[in-house]
């Protein structure tokens, strides 16, 4: 039986999919941390998600079409999670949430640097990063003359984290 929706409002419908406490954090960790396995997501998230909640969110994100799950050929008991196109298209939303958080909340420099770089780079940087994510998660070819984005974001984070 289909789940009853409160309204057809696009904001409401989106919040029904990603509006819980953890879904966007899991997507963020896959997107920006390239964490593709359950254990990586469980042990490397600063927010310390509980194992049962992580398992539930991963299951729901797969069911809702934001992630895919496939067996890891290197280990029979591991699965690899990948972003789908709808999840990749959340990047501008995450960039805007990060920009809002930087302006209005007490962030730390190392955890805010990626949001700062995404805000400063704007839509051209977002498009380049989404192309990179499509390549990594969906097997799409990279555009000609693509300059990698994730290594730049990661290097900026690591530089500030090492100073802290």
Short mmCIF file of C-alpha atoms in Angstrom, two decimals:
data_model
loop_
_atom_site.label_atom_id
_atom_site.label_comp_id
_atom_site.label_asym_id
_atom_site.label_seq_id
_atom_site.Cartn_x
_atom_site.Cartn_y
_atom_site.Cartn_z
CA UNK A 1 0.00 0.00 0.00
CA UNK A 2 1.33 3.46 -0.90
CA UNK A 3 2.25 5.78 1.92
CA UNK A 4 -0.24 8.61 2.39
CA UNK A 5 1.20 12.06 1.63
CA UNK A 6 0.11 15.12 3.58
CA UNK A 7 0.12 17.32 0.48
CA UNK A 8 1.47 17.61 -3.02
CA UNK A 9 3.71 20.54 -2.03
CA UNK A 10 7.21 19.89 -3.43
CA UNK A 11 8.88 21.06 -0.20
CA UNK A 12 6.68 18.74 1.86
CA UNK A 13 7.30 15.80 -0.47
CA UNK A 14 11.05 16.41 -0.40
CA UNK A 15 11.06 16.64 3.39
CA UNK A 16 9.20 13.33 3.57
CA UNK A 17 12.15 11.78 1.72
CA UNK A 18 15.19 13.57 3.25
CA UNK A 19 13.81 15.58 6.16
CA UNK A 20 14.77 13.26 9.01
CA UNK A 21 17.82 13.87 11.18
CA UNK A 22 20.20 11.56 9.30
CA UNK A 23 19.39 11.12 5.59
CA UNK A 24 21.23 14.21 4.33
CA UNK A 25 24.16 13.46 6.66
CA UNK A 26 24.51 9.99 5.12
CA UNK A 27 24.30 11.48 1.61
CA UNK A 28 26.84 14.15 2.62
CA UNK A 29 29.27 11.52 3.88
CA UNK A 30 28.99 9.50 0.68
CA UNK A 31 29.21 12.64 -1.48
CA UNK A 32 32.02 14.55 0.27
CA UNK A 33 33.77 11.77 2.19
CA UNK A 34 33.52 9.11 -0.53
CA UNK A 35 32.41 6.69 2.16
CA UNK A 36 30.80 3.84 0.26
CA UNK A 37 30.65 1.03 2.86
CA UNK A 38 28.51 0.70 5.99
CA UNK A 39 31.51 0.55 8.33
CA UNK A 40 33.06 3.68 6.80
CA UNK A 41 29.80 5.54 7.27
CA UNK A 42 29.42 4.24 10.83
CA UNK A 43 32.94 4.89 12.11
CA UNK A 44 34.00 8.01 10.21
CA UNK A 45 31.04 10.30 10.74
CA UNK A 46 31.66 13.08 13.23
CA UNK A 47 28.00 12.94 14.28
CA UNK A 48 28.36 9.35 15.58
CA UNK A 49 25.22 7.84 14.09
CA UNK A 50 23.98 4.72 15.88
CA UNK A 51 24.41 1.48 13.93
CA UNK A 52 20.69 0.65 13.88
CA UNK A 53 19.80 4.15 12.65
CA UNK A 54 22.46 4.02 9.94
CA UNK A 55 21.18 0.64 8.74
CA UNK A 56 17.63 2.00 8.68
CA UNK A 57 18.60 5.18 6.79
CA UNK A 58 20.62 3.28 4.22
CA UNK A 59 17.70 0.92 3.64
CA UNK A 60 15.26 3.83 3.28
CA UNK A 61 17.58 5.79 0.96
CA UNK A 62 17.89 2.72 -1.27
CA UNK A 63 14.10 2.18 -1.21
CA UNK A 64 13.51 5.86 -2.05
CA UNK A 65 15.89 5.72 -4.99
CA UNK A 66 18.61 8.00 -3.62
CA UNK A 67 21.19 5.25 -3.20
CA UNK A 68 21.93 1.94 -4.85
CA UNK A 69 23.45 -1.00 -3.05
CA UNK A 70 25.54 -3.70 -4.69
CA UNK A 71 27.75 -6.48 -3.44
CA UNK A 72 31.41 -5.60 -3.04
CA UNK A 73 33.38 -7.98 -5.27
CA UNK A 74 36.37 -7.75 -2.89
CA UNK A 75 34.44 -9.00 0.16
CA UNK A 76 31.32 -11.17 0.24
CA UNK A 77 29.88 -9.59 3.39
CA UNK A 78 30.33 -5.96 2.27
CA UNK A 79 28.07 -3.82 0.15
CA UNK A 80 28.96 -0.72 -1.83
CA UNK A 81 26.55 2.21 -1.71
CA UNK A 82 26.38 4.62 -4.62
CA UNK A 83 24.55 7.87 -5.18
CA UNK A 84 21.81 7.93 -7.80
CA UNK A 85 21.14 10.87 -10.10
CA UNK A 86 18.43 12.29 -7.77
CA UNK A 87 20.91 12.19 -4.86
CA UNK A 88 23.63 13.84 -6.95
CA UNK A 89 21.16 16.60 -7.81
CA UNK A 90 20.93 17.36 -4.07
CA UNK A 91 24.43 18.89 -4.24
CA UNK A 92 23.17 22.48 -4.84
CA UNK A 93 20.75 22.03 -1.92
CA UNK A 94 23.57 20.85 0.34
CA UNK A 95 25.73 23.76 -0.86
CA UNK A 96 22.98 26.21 0.05
CA UNK A 97 22.36 24.55 3.44
CA UNK A 98 26.09 24.77 4.13
CA UNK A 99 26.18 28.44 3.10
CA UNK A 100 23.22 29.21 5.36
CA UNK A 101 24.87 27.35 8.26
CA UNK A 102 28.12 29.26 7.80
CA UNK A 103 26.26 32.57 7.96
CA UNK A 104 23.99 31.82 10.91
CA UNK A 105 25.53 29.10 13.08
CA UNK A 106 28.77 28.65 15.06
CA UNK A 107 30.66 26.40 12.63
CA UNK A 108 34.28 25.32 12.90
CA UNK A 109 36.72 26.42 10.18
CA UNK A 110 37.74 22.91 9.08
CA UNK A 111 34.15 21.72 8.84
CA UNK A 112 32.97 24.90 7.11
CA UNK A 113 35.68 25.16 4.45
CA UNK A 114 33.98 22.87 1.94
CA UNK A 115 30.76 24.86 2.30
CA UNK A 116 32.73 28.07 1.81
CA UNK A 117 34.43 26.79 -1.34
CA UNK A 118 31.13 25.51 -2.75
CA UNK A 119 29.46 28.85 -2.03
CA UNK A 120 32.31 30.81 -3.60
CA UNK A 121 32.46 28.49 -6.62
CA UNK A 122 28.71 28.64 -7.12
CA UNK A 123 26.84 26.77 -9.86
CA UNK A 124 29.89 26.22 -12.13
CA UNK A 125 31.71 24.40 -9.32
CA UNK A 126 28.55 22.48 -8.38
CA UNK A 127 28.15 21.30 -11.98
CA UNK A 128 31.78 20.19 -12.12
CA UNK A 129 31.41 18.30 -8.84
CA UNK A 130 28.15 16.70 -9.96
CA UNK A 131 29.91 15.53 -13.15
CA UNK A 132 32.60 14.01 -10.96
CA UNK A 133 29.99 12.28 -8.79
CA UNK A 134 28.21 10.96 -11.90
CA UNK A 135 31.53 9.54 -13.06
CA UNK A 136 32.31 7.92 -9.70
CA UNK A 137 28.82 6.62 -8.85
CA UNK A 138 27.09 6.15 -12.20
CA UNK A 139 30.00 5.44 -14.53
CA UNK A 140 29.37 8.52 -16.70
CA UNK A 141 32.32 9.93 -18.61
CA UNK A 142 33.99 13.05 -17.28
CA UNK A 143 33.63 16.17 -19.39
CA UNK A 144 36.69 17.23 -21.41
CA UNK A 145 39.20 19.31 -19.43
CA UNK A 146 37.53 18.37 -16.13
CA UNK A 147 39.38 19.71 -13.11
CA UNK A 148 38.71 17.46 -10.10
CA UNK A 149 36.69 19.11 -7.35
CA UNK A 150 36.63 16.58 -4.50
CA UNK A 151 40.43 16.52 -4.07
CA UNK A 152 40.38 20.34 -3.80
CA UNK A 153 37.63 20.25 -1.17
CA UNK A 154 39.36 17.45 0.73
CA UNK A 155 42.76 19.17 0.68
CA UNK A 156 41.26 22.40 2.05
CA UNK A 157 39.54 20.44 4.84
CA UNK A 158 42.68 18.47 5.70
CA UNK A 159 44.85 21.59 5.77
CA UNK A 160 42.56 23.24 8.33
CA UNK A 161 41.99 20.04 10.28
CA UNK A 162 45.75 19.57 10.66
CA UNK A 163 46.07 23.11 12.01
CA UNK A 164 43.25 22.62 14.56
#
